[in-house]
mmCIF file of C-alpha atoms in Angstrom:
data_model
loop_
_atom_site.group_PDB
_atom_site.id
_atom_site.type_symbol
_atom_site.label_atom_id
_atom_site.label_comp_id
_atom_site.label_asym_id
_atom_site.label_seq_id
_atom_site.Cartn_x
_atom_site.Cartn_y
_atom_site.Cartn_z
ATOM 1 C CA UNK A 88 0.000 0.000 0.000
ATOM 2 C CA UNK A 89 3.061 2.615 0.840
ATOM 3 C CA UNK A 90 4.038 2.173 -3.001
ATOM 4 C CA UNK A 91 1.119 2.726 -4.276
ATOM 5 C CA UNK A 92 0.504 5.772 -1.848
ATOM 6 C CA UNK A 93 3.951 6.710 -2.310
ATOM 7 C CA UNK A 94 3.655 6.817 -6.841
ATOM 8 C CA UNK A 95 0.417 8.179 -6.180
ATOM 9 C CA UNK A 96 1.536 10.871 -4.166
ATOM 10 C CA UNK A 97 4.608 11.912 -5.863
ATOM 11 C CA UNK A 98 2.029 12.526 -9.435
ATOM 12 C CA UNK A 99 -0.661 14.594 -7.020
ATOM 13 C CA UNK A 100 2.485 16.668 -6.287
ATOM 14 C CA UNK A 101 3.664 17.641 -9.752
ATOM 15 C CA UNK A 102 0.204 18.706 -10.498
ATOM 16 C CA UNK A 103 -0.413 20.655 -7.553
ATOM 17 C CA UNK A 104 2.789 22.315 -6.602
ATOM 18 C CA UNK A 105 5.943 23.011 -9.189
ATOM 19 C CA UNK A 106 7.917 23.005 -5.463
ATOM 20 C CA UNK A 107 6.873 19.933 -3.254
ATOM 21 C CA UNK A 108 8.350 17.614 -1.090
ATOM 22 C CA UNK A 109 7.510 13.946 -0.635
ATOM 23 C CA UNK A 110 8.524 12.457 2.428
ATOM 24 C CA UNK A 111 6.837 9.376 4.737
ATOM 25 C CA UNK A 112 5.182 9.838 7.650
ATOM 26 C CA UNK A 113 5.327 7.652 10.860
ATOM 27 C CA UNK A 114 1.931 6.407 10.336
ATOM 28 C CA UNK A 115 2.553 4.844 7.512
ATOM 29 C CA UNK A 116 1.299 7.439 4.919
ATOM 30 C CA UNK A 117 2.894 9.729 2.603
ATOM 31 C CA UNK A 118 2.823 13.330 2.880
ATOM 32 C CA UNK A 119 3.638 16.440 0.341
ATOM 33 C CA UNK A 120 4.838 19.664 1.656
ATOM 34 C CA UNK A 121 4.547 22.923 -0.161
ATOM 35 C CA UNK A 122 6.847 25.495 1.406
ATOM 36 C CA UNK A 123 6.205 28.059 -1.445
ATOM 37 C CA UNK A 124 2.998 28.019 -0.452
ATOM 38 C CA UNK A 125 2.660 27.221 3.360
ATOM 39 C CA UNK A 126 0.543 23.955 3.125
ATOM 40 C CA UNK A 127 0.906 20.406 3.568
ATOM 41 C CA UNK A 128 -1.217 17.282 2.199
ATOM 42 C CA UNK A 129 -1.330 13.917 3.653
ATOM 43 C CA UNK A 130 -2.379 10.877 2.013
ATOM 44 C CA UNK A 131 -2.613 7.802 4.456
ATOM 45 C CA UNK A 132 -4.196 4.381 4.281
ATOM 46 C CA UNK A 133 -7.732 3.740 5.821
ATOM 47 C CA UNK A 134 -8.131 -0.335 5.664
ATOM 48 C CA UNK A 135 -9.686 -0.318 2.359
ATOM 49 C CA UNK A 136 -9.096 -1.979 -0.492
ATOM 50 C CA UNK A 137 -7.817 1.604 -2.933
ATOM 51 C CA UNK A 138 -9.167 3.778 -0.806
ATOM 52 C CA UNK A 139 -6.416 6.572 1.217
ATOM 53 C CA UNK A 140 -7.298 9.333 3.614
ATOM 54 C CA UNK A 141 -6.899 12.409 2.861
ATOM 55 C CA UNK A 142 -6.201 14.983 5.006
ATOM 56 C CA UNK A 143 -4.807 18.984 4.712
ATOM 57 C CA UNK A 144 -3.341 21.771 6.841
ATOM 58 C CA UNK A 145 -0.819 24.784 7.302
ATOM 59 C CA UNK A 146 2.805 24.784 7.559
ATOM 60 C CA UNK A 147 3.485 27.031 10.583
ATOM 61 C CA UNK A 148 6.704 29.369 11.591
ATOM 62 C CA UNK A 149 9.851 27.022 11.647
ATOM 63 C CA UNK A 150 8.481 23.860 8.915
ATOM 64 C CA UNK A 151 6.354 22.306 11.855
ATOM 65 C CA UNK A 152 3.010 21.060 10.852
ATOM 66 C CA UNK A 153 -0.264 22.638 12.013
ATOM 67 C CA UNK A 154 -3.121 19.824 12.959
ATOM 68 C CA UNK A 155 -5.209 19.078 9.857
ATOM 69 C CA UNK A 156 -7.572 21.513 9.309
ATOM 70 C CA UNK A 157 -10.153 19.100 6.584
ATOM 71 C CA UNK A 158 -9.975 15.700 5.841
ATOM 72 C CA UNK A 159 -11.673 13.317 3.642
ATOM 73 C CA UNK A 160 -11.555 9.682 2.323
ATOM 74 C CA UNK A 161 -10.851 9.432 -1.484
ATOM 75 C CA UNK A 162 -10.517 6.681 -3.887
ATOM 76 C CA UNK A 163 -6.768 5.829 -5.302
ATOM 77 C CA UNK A 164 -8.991 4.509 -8.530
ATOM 78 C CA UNK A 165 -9.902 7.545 -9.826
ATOM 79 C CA UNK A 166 -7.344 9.581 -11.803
ATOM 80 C CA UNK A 167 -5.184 12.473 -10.836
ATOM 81 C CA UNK A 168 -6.631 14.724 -12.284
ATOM 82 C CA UNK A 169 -9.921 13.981 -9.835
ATOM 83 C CA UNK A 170 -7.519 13.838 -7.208
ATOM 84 C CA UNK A 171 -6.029 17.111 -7.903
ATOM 85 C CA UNK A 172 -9.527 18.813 -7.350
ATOM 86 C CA UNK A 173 -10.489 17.212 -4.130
ATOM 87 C CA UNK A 174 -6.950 18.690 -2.912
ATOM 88 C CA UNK A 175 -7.648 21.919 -4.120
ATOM 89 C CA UNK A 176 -10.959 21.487 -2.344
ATOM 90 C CA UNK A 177 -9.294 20.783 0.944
ATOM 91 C CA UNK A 178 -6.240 23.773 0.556
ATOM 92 C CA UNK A 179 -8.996 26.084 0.061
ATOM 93 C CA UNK A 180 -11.170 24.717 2.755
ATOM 94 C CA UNK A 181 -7.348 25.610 5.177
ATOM 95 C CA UNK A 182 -7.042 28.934 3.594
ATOM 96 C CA UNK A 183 -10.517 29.936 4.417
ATOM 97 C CA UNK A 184 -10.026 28.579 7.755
ATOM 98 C CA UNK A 185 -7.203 30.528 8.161
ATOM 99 C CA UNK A 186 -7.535 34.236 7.410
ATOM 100 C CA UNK A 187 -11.619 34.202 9.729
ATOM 101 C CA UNK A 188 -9.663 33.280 12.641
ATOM 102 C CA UNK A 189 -7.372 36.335 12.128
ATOM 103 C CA UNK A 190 -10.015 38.779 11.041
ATOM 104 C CA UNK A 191 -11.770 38.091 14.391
ATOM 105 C CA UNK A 192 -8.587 38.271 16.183
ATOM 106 C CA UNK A 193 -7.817 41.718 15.126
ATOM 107 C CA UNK A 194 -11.606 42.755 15.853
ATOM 108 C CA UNK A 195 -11.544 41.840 18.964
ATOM 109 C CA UNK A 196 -7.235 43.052 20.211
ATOM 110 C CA UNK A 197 -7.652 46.448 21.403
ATOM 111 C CA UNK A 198 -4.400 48.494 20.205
ATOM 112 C CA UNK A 199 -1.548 48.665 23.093
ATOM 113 C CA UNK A 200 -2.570 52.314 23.730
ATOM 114 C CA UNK A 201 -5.890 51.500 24.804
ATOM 115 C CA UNK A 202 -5.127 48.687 27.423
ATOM 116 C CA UNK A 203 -5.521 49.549 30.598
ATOM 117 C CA UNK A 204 -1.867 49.403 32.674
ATOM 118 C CA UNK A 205 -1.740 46.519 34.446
ATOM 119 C CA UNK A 206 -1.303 47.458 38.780
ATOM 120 C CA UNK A 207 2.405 46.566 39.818
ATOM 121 C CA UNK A 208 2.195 43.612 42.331
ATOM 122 C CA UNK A 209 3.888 44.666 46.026
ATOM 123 C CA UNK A 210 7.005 43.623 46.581
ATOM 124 C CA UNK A 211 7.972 41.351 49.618
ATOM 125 C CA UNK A 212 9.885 42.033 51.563
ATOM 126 C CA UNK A 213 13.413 40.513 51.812
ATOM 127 C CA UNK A 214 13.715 40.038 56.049
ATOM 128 C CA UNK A 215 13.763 36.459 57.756
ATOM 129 C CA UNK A 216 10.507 35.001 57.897
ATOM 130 C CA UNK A 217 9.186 33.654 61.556
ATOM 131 C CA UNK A 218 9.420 29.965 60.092
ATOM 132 C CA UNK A 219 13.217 30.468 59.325
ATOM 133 C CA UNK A 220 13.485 31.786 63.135
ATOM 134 C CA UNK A 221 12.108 28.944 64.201
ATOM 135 C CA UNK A 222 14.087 26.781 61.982
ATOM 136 C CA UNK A 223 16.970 28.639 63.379
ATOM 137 C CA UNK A 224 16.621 28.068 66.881
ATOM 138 C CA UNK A 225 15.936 24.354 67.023
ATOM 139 C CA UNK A 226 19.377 23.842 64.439
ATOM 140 C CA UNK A 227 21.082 26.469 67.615
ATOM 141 C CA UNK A 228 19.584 24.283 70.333
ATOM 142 C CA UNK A 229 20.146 20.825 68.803
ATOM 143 C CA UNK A 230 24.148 22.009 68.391
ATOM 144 C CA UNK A 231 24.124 23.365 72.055
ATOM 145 C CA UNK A 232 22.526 19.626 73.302
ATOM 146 C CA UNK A 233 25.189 18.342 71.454
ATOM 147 C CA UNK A 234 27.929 20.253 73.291
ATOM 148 C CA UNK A 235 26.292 20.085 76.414
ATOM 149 C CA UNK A 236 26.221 15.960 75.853
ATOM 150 C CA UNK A 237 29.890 15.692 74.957
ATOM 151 C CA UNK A 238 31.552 18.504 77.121
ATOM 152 C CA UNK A 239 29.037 19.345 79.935
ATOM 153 C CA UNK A 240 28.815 16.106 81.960
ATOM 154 C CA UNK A 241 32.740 15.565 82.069
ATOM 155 C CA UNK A 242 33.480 19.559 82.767
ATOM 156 C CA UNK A 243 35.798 19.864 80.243
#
């Protein structure tokens, strides 16, 4: 199934992209990166006979892989040129996807300017706390037992 997924794959990307990589995944599917473009297409096997899931997302900051943002289950029958469309489908399903959630992101940010100024939080103060006193006293009394024990009986 990997060769097929893999020769299947490797066509898909020539039509798609004129820059693509085709690399395997650890799942045991095949997936085609489009750094020109920001986007990534996965092609995986489902447990049927010529069938593949399908599944597209974003390439974010750095080449790491965003989640998939639309999926679907396609048959490895049809041609490539079929194929090609339900990609294009699913990249433009992840582009729409991707510029709402900004547009309501920079509705709702107020500018810097209009934030209110966050309070400073009081500082502690630096002294000895009661509990290191006490912690203190015991470690001073334990040592002066300890003298007491080995010098005070004898009179040294």
């Amino acid at each position: 199934m990997y060769t097929e997924l893999r020769e299947t794959a490797t066509e898909l990307a020539a039509v798609l992209w004129r820059e693509h990589t085709v690399y395997r995944e650890r799942g045991g599917g095949v997936v085609i990166r489009g750094e020109h473009v920001g986007r990534w297409i996965s092609l995986a096997p489902t447990g049927g006979k010529d069938q593949a899931r399908l599944r597209a997302g974003r390439l974010l900051d750095g080449g790491t892989t965003a989640p998939a943002r639309s999926e679907t289950v396609v048959d490895l029958t049809a041609g490539t040129n079929e194929l090609a469309a339900v990609c294009r489908r699913l990249l433009a399903d992840v582009a729409a996807a991707d510029t709402e959630p900004a547009r309501l992101r920079t509705e709702r940010r107020r500018p810097r300017a209009e934030r209110p100024a966050k309070p400073a939080r009081p500082r502690k103060s630096r002294h000895t706390s009661f509990g290191s006193w006490v912690v203190l006293l015991c470690v001073t009394g334990l040592v002066g037992l300890w003298v007491y024990a080995q010098f005070g009986v004898y009179g040294y």
